[in-house]
PDB file of C-alpha atoms in Angstrom:
ATOM      1  CA  GLU A   2     -32.590  73.761  69.272  1.00 71.00           C
ATOM      2  CA  VAL A   3     -35.654  71.728  70.276  1.00 73.00           C
ATOM      3  CA  VAL A   4     -34.711  68.476  68.525  1.00 70.00           C
ATOM      4  CA  LEU A   5     -32.408  66.315  70.642  1.00 70.00           C
ATOM      5  CA  ASP A   6     -31.865  63.365  68.265  1.00 74.00           C
ATOM      6  CA  VAL A   7     -28.505  63.809  66.487  1.00 76.00           C
ATOM      7  CA  ASP A   8     -29.757  62.605  63.096  1.00 77.00           C
ATOM      8  CA  GLU A   9     -32.998  64.577  63.129  1.00 79.00           C
ATOM      9  CA  ARG A  10     -31.255  67.733  64.326  1.00 80.00           C
ATOM     10  CA  ALA A  11     -28.764  67.479  61.454  1.00 81.00           C
ATOM     11  CA  ARG A  12     -31.582  66.889  58.949  1.00 78.00           C
ATOM     12  CA  HIS A  13     -33.392  69.997  60.163  1.00 77.00           C
ATOM     13  CA  LEU A  14     -30.184  72.029  59.921  1.00 79.00           C
ATOM     14  CA  ALA A  15     -29.648  70.772  56.361  1.00 78.00           C
ATOM     15  CA  LEU A  16     -33.204  71.616  55.341  1.00 78.00           C
ATOM     16  CA  SER A  17     -32.825  75.128  56.711  1.00 80.00           C
ATOM     17  CA  THR A  18     -29.525  75.779  54.914  1.00 81.00           C
ATOM     18  CA  GLU A  19     -29.080  76.541  51.224  1.00 82.00           C
ATOM     19  CA  ALA A  20     -25.535  77.903  51.074  1.00 89.00           C
ATOM     20  CA  PRO A  21     -22.439  75.920  52.042  1.00 91.00           C
ATOM     21  CA  ASP A  22     -21.909  75.928  55.790  1.00 86.00           C
ATOM     22  CA  SER A  23     -18.995  74.213  57.582  1.00 91.00           C
ATOM     23  CA  ASP A  24     -20.837  73.780  60.864  1.00 89.00           C
ATOM     24  CA  VAL A  25     -23.914  72.225  59.280  1.00 88.00           C
ATOM     25  CA  ALA A  26     -21.774  69.970  57.060  1.00 91.00           C
ATOM     26  CA  ARG A  27     -19.820  68.807  60.120  1.00 92.00           C
ATOM     27  CA  ALA A  28     -23.073  68.129  62.038  1.00 89.00           C
ATOM     28  CA  LEU A  29     -24.353  66.085  59.086  1.00 90.00           C
ATOM     29  CA  GLU A  30     -21.112  64.105  58.898  1.00 92.00           C
ATOM     30  CA  GLU A  31     -21.323  63.331  62.627  1.00 92.00           C
ATOM     31  CA  ALA A  32     -24.973  62.322  62.253  1.00 90.00           C
ATOM     32  CA  ALA A  33     -24.001  60.045  59.356  1.00 93.00           C
ATOM     33  CA  GLU A  34     -21.447  58.295  61.542  1.00 93.00           C
ATOM     34  CA  HIS A  35     -24.058  57.976  64.280  1.00 90.00           C
ATOM     35  CA  ALA A  36     -26.520  56.436  61.794  1.00 91.00           C
ATOM     36  CA  ARG A  37     -23.846  54.043  60.478  1.00 93.00           C
ATOM     37  CA  ALA A  38     -23.000  52.943  64.017  1.00 92.00           C
ATOM     38  CA  ARG A  39     -26.585  51.865  64.589  1.00 90.00           C
ATOM     39  CA  GLY A  40     -26.713  50.037  61.230  1.00 91.00           C
ATOM     40  CA  ALA A  41     -28.693  52.594  59.223  1.00 91.00           C
ATOM     41  CA  THR A  42     -26.255  52.792  56.303  1.00 92.00           C
ATOM     42  CA  ALA A  43     -28.768  54.142  53.761  1.00 92.00           C
ATOM     43  CA  SER A  44     -29.576  56.978  56.149  1.00 90.00           C
ATOM     44  CA  ALA A  45     -25.862  57.506  56.795  1.00 93.00           C
ATOM     45  CA  ALA A  46     -25.250  57.801  53.043  1.00 94.00           C
ATOM     46  CA  GLU A  47     -28.027  60.339  52.654  1.00 93.00           C
ATOM     47  CA  LEU A  48     -26.698  62.428  55.537  1.00 92.00           C
ATOM     48  CA  CYS A  49     -23.157  62.262  54.164  1.00 93.00           C
ATOM     49  CA  GLU A  50     -24.304  63.351  50.718  1.00 93.00           C
ATOM     50  CA  GLN A  51     -26.086  66.303  52.319  1.00 92.00           C
ATOM     51  CA  ALA A  52     -22.823  67.093  54.130  1.00 93.00           C
ATOM     52  CA  CYS A  53     -21.022  67.073  50.765  1.00 91.00           C
ATOM     53  CA  ARG A  54     -23.591  69.433  49.286  1.00 91.00           C
ATOM     54  CA  LEU A  55     -23.094  71.891  52.140  1.00 91.00           C
ATOM     55  CA  THR A  56     -19.289  71.653  52.349  1.00 92.00           C
ATOM     56  CA  PRO A  57     -17.673  74.968  51.359  1.00 93.00           C
ATOM     57  CA  LEU A  58     -15.492  74.916  48.231  1.00 90.00           C
ATOM     58  CA  ASP A  59     -12.434  75.911  50.260  1.00 91.00           C
ATOM     59  CA  GLU A  60     -12.604  72.589  52.166  1.00 90.00           C
ATOM     60  CA  PRO A  61     -11.714  70.057  49.432  1.00 86.00           C
ATOM     61  CA  ASP A  62     -10.311  67.463  51.860  1.00 85.00           C
ATOM     62  CA  ALA A  63     -13.540  67.460  53.864  1.00 89.00           C
ATOM     63  CA  ALA A  64     -15.570  67.176  50.659  1.00 89.00           C
ATOM     64  CA  ARG A  65     -13.483  64.216  49.467  1.00 88.00           C
ATOM     65  CA  ARG A  66     -13.668  62.485  52.856  1.00 89.00           C
ATOM     66  CA  ARG A  67     -17.440  62.918  52.976  1.00 92.00           C
ATOM     67  CA  THR A  68     -17.891  61.736  49.391  1.00 92.00           C
ATOM     68  CA  VAL A  69     -15.864  58.575  50.004  1.00 91.00           C
ATOM     69  CA  ALA A  70     -17.767  57.937  53.246  1.00 93.00           C
ATOM     70  CA  ALA A  71     -21.082  58.372  51.403  1.00 95.00           C
ATOM     71  CA  ALA A  72     -19.882  55.906  48.757  1.00 94.00           C
ATOM     72  CA  ARG A  73     -18.880  53.399  51.455  1.00 93.00           C
ATOM     73  CA  TYR A  74     -22.276  53.719  53.112  1.00 96.00           C
ATOM     74  CA  ARG A  75     -24.073  53.345  49.743  1.00 95.00           C
ATOM     75  CA  PHE A  76     -22.035  50.217  48.995  1.00 94.00           C
ATOM     76  CA  VAL A  77     -22.854  48.646  52.365  1.00 93.00           C
ATOM     77  CA  ALA A  78     -26.524  49.552  51.878  1.00 94.00           C
ATOM     78  CA  GLY A  79     -26.486  47.713  48.524  1.00 92.00           C
ATOM     79  CA  ASP A  80     -26.615  50.745  46.219  1.00 94.00           C
ATOM     80  CA  THR A  81     -23.512  49.902  44.205  1.00 92.00           C
ATOM     81  CA  ALA A  82     -24.451  52.132  41.255  1.00 92.00           C
ATOM     82  CA  ARG A  83     -24.604  55.237  43.447  1.00 95.00           C
ATOM     83  CA  ALA A  84     -21.446  54.189  45.303  1.00 95.00           C
ATOM     84  CA  ARG A  85     -19.587  53.901  41.994  1.00 92.00           C
ATOM     85  CA  ALA A  86     -20.893  57.290  40.799  1.00 93.00           C
ATOM     86  CA  LEU A  87     -19.743  58.974  44.013  1.00 93.00           C
ATOM     87  CA  LEU A  88     -16.277  57.420  43.804  1.00 92.00           C
ATOM     88  CA  GLU A  89     -15.851  58.279  40.139  1.00 89.00           C
ATOM     89  CA  GLU A  90     -16.882  61.843  40.999  1.00 86.00           C
ATOM     90  CA  ALA A  91     -14.334  62.052  43.828  1.00 85.00           C
ATOM     91  CA  LEU A  92     -11.305  60.383  42.194  1.00 85.00           C
ATOM     92  CA  PRO A  93     -10.294  63.185  39.794  1.00 81.00           C
ATOM     93  CA  PHE A  94     -10.139  65.639  42.719  1.00 77.00           C
ATOM     94  CA  THR A  95      -8.329  63.327  45.120  1.00 79.00           C
ATOM     95  CA  SER A  96      -4.625  63.885  45.602  1.00 77.00           C
ATOM     96  CA  GLY A  97      -2.257  61.065  46.512  1.00 77.00           C
ATOM     97  CA  GLY A  98      -1.837  59.393  49.858  1.00 80.00           C
ATOM     98  CA  ASP A  99      -4.524  58.160  52.198  1.00 82.00           C
ATOM     99  CA  GLY A 100      -7.461  59.827  50.447  1.00 85.00           C
ATOM    100  CA  LEU A 101      -6.643  58.422  47.027  1.00 89.00           C
ATOM    101  CA  ALA A 102      -5.750  54.982  48.367  1.00 91.00           C
ATOM    102  CA  GLU A 103      -8.991  54.757  50.343  1.00 90.00           C
ATOM    103  CA  ALA A 104     -11.083  55.702  47.298  1.00 91.00           C
ATOM    104  CA  LEU A 105      -9.199  53.190  45.131  1.00 93.00           C
ATOM    105  CA  VAL A 106      -9.647  50.400  47.704  1.00 94.00           C
ATOM    106  CA  LEU A 107     -13.374  50.995  47.855  1.00 93.00           C
ATOM    107  CA  LEU A 108     -13.697  51.190  44.063  1.00 94.00           C
ATOM    108  CA  GLY A 109     -11.618  48.000  43.791  1.00 95.00           C
ATOM    109  CA  ARG A 110     -13.919  46.290  46.282  1.00 93.00           C
ATOM    110  CA  LEU A 111     -16.910  47.419  44.205  1.00 94.00           C
ATOM    111  CA  HIS A 112     -15.411  45.962  41.020  1.00 94.00           C
ATOM    112  CA  ARG A 113     -14.601  42.694  42.818  1.00 93.00           C
ATOM    113  CA  TYR A 114     -18.155  42.508  44.166  1.00 90.00           C
ATOM    114  CA  GLU A 115     -19.589  43.127  40.693  1.00 90.00           C
ATOM    115  CA  GLY A 116     -17.367  40.439  39.138  1.00 89.00           C
ATOM    116  CA  ASP A 117     -14.699  42.522  37.365  1.00 92.00           C
ATOM    117  CA  GLN A 118     -11.732  40.884  39.086  1.00 93.00           C
ATOM    118  CA  PRO A 119      -9.011  42.197  36.712  1.00 95.00           C
ATOM    119  CA  GLN A 120     -10.149  45.814  37.186  1.00 95.00           C
ATOM    120  CA  ALA A 121     -10.372  45.246  40.938  1.00 95.00           C
ATOM    121  CA  ALA A 122      -6.796  43.940  41.001  1.00 96.00           C
ATOM    122  CA  GLU A 123      -5.558  46.958  39.036  1.00 95.00           C
ATOM    123  CA  LEU A 124      -7.274  49.439  41.364  1.00 95.00           C
ATOM    124  CA  LEU A 125      -6.017  47.638  44.474  1.00 95.00           C
ATOM    125  CA  ARG A 126      -2.464  47.617  43.082  1.00 95.00           C
ATOM    126  CA  ARG A 127      -2.741  51.378  42.543  1.00 92.00           C
ATOM    127  CA  ALA A 128      -3.980  51.810  46.122  1.00 93.00           C
ATOM    128  CA  LEU A 129      -1.129  49.729  47.502  1.00 92.00           C
ATOM    129  CA  ALA A 130       1.357  51.822  45.523  1.00 91.00           C
ATOM    130  CA  GLU A 131       0.329  54.874  47.572  1.00 88.00           C
ATOM    131  CA  THR A 132       3.159  54.412  50.072  1.00 84.00           C
ATOM    132  CA  SER A 133       2.194  57.551  52.007  1.00 88.00           C
ATOM    133  CA  ALA A 134      -1.218  56.029  52.819  1.00 89.00           C
ATOM    134  CA  SER A 135      -1.883  54.839  56.352  1.00 90.00           C
ATOM    135  CA  ASP A 136      -1.144  51.271  57.377  1.00 91.00           C
ATOM    136  CA  ARG A 137      -4.893  50.677  57.793  1.00 92.00           C
ATOM    137  CA  VAL A 138      -5.678  51.623  54.187  1.00 92.00           C
ATOM    138  CA  ARG A 139      -2.639  49.796  52.804  1.00 92.00           C
ATOM    139  CA  ALA A 140      -3.644  46.690  54.811  1.00 93.00           C
ATOM    140  CA  GLU A 141      -7.107  46.821  53.213  1.00 92.00           C
ATOM    141  CA  ALA A 142      -5.518  47.182  49.768  1.00 94.00           C
ATOM    142  CA  ALA A 143      -3.126  44.268  50.347  1.00 94.00           C
ATOM    143  CA  GLN A 144      -5.864  42.030  51.728  1.00 94.00           C
ATOM    144  CA  GLY A 145      -8.200  42.953  48.876  1.00 93.00           C
ATOM    145  CA  LEU A 146      -5.535  42.300  46.265  1.00 95.00           C
ATOM    146  CA  ALA A 147      -4.657  38.931  47.836  1.00 95.00           C
ATOM    147  CA  ALA A 148      -8.330  37.909  47.855  1.00 93.00           C
ATOM    148  CA  THR A 149      -8.839  39.068  44.270  1.00 94.00           C
ATOM    149  CA  LEU A 150      -5.765  37.228  42.947  1.00 94.00           C
ATOM    150  CA  PHE A 151      -6.791  34.118  44.849  1.00 92.00           C
ATOM    151  CA  PHE A 152     -10.312  34.336  43.421  1.00 89.00           C
ATOM    152  CA  MET A 153      -8.879  34.598  39.885  1.00 87.00           C
ATOM    153  CA  ARG A 154      -6.444  31.736  40.636  1.00 89.00           C
ATOM    154  CA  GLU A 155      -3.650  33.888  39.242  1.00 85.00           C
ATOM    155  CA  GLU A 156      -0.299  34.891  40.714  1.00 89.00           C
ATOM    156  CA  LEU A 157      -0.953  32.815  43.829  1.00 89.00           C
ATOM    157  CA  GLU A 158       2.564  33.326  45.186  1.00 92.00           C
ATOM    158  CA  ILE A 159       2.085  37.103  44.889  1.00 90.00           C
ATOM    159  CA  ALA A 160      -1.335  36.769  46.523  1.00 90.00           C
ATOM    160  CA  GLN A 161       0.327  35.019  49.453  1.00 92.00           C
ATOM    161  CA  VAL A 162       2.869  37.850  49.768  1.00 91.00           C
ATOM    162  CA  HIS A 163       0.062  40.434  49.767  1.00 91.00           C
ATOM    163  CA  ALA A 164      -1.908  38.446  52.359  1.00 91.00           C
ATOM    164  CA  ALA A 165       1.154  38.433  54.638  1.00 93.00           C
ATOM    165  CA  LEU A 166       1.706  42.151  54.010  1.00 90.00           C
ATOM    166  CA  GLY A 167      -1.939  42.876  54.830  1.00 91.00           C
ATOM    167  CA  ALA A 168      -1.641  40.952  58.104  1.00 91.00           C
ATOM    168  CA  GLU A 169       1.614  42.729  58.970  1.00 92.00           C
ATOM    169  CA  LEU A 170       0.181  46.174  58.263  1.00 90.00           C
ATOM    170  CA  ALA A 171      -3.019  45.394  60.137  1.00 89.00           C
ATOM    171  CA  ALA A 172      -1.002  44.308  63.173  1.00 89.00           C
TER     172      ALA A 172
END
């Protein structure tokens, strides 16, 4: 109650909690977003991972969302190995739609960044195939696939179609 800083308050709550707790997990997730907004992505990842640890088992969507967010923050912070581990942990428990597409887009981006363009293209195609995903996530998948195909200098006409689709969905 004494600590006013959002991040520090959430850290203290996490340190004082051993069992899963929805309120503490939510406070940690909010603190992670606050840390990300100020550019502290490593801190955001740590807070998000703590939120995952304290998410009750009966909240699988929240756990998946927090795991993918932690992976995104790890990736931006340069910890690609941990980002990959988090995504590979989350994928088997992620149902279709937005959640799966978002995880696949991020994993595809990771593969592209690490130089495995064919695997990136496959993952981005799978993400784009999730037609129930939001336009935002599908736009990211289409843009990522277009960039990957262009980088490989393969299927350039298809890359152009995906680039146009990405722009349309983003609009």
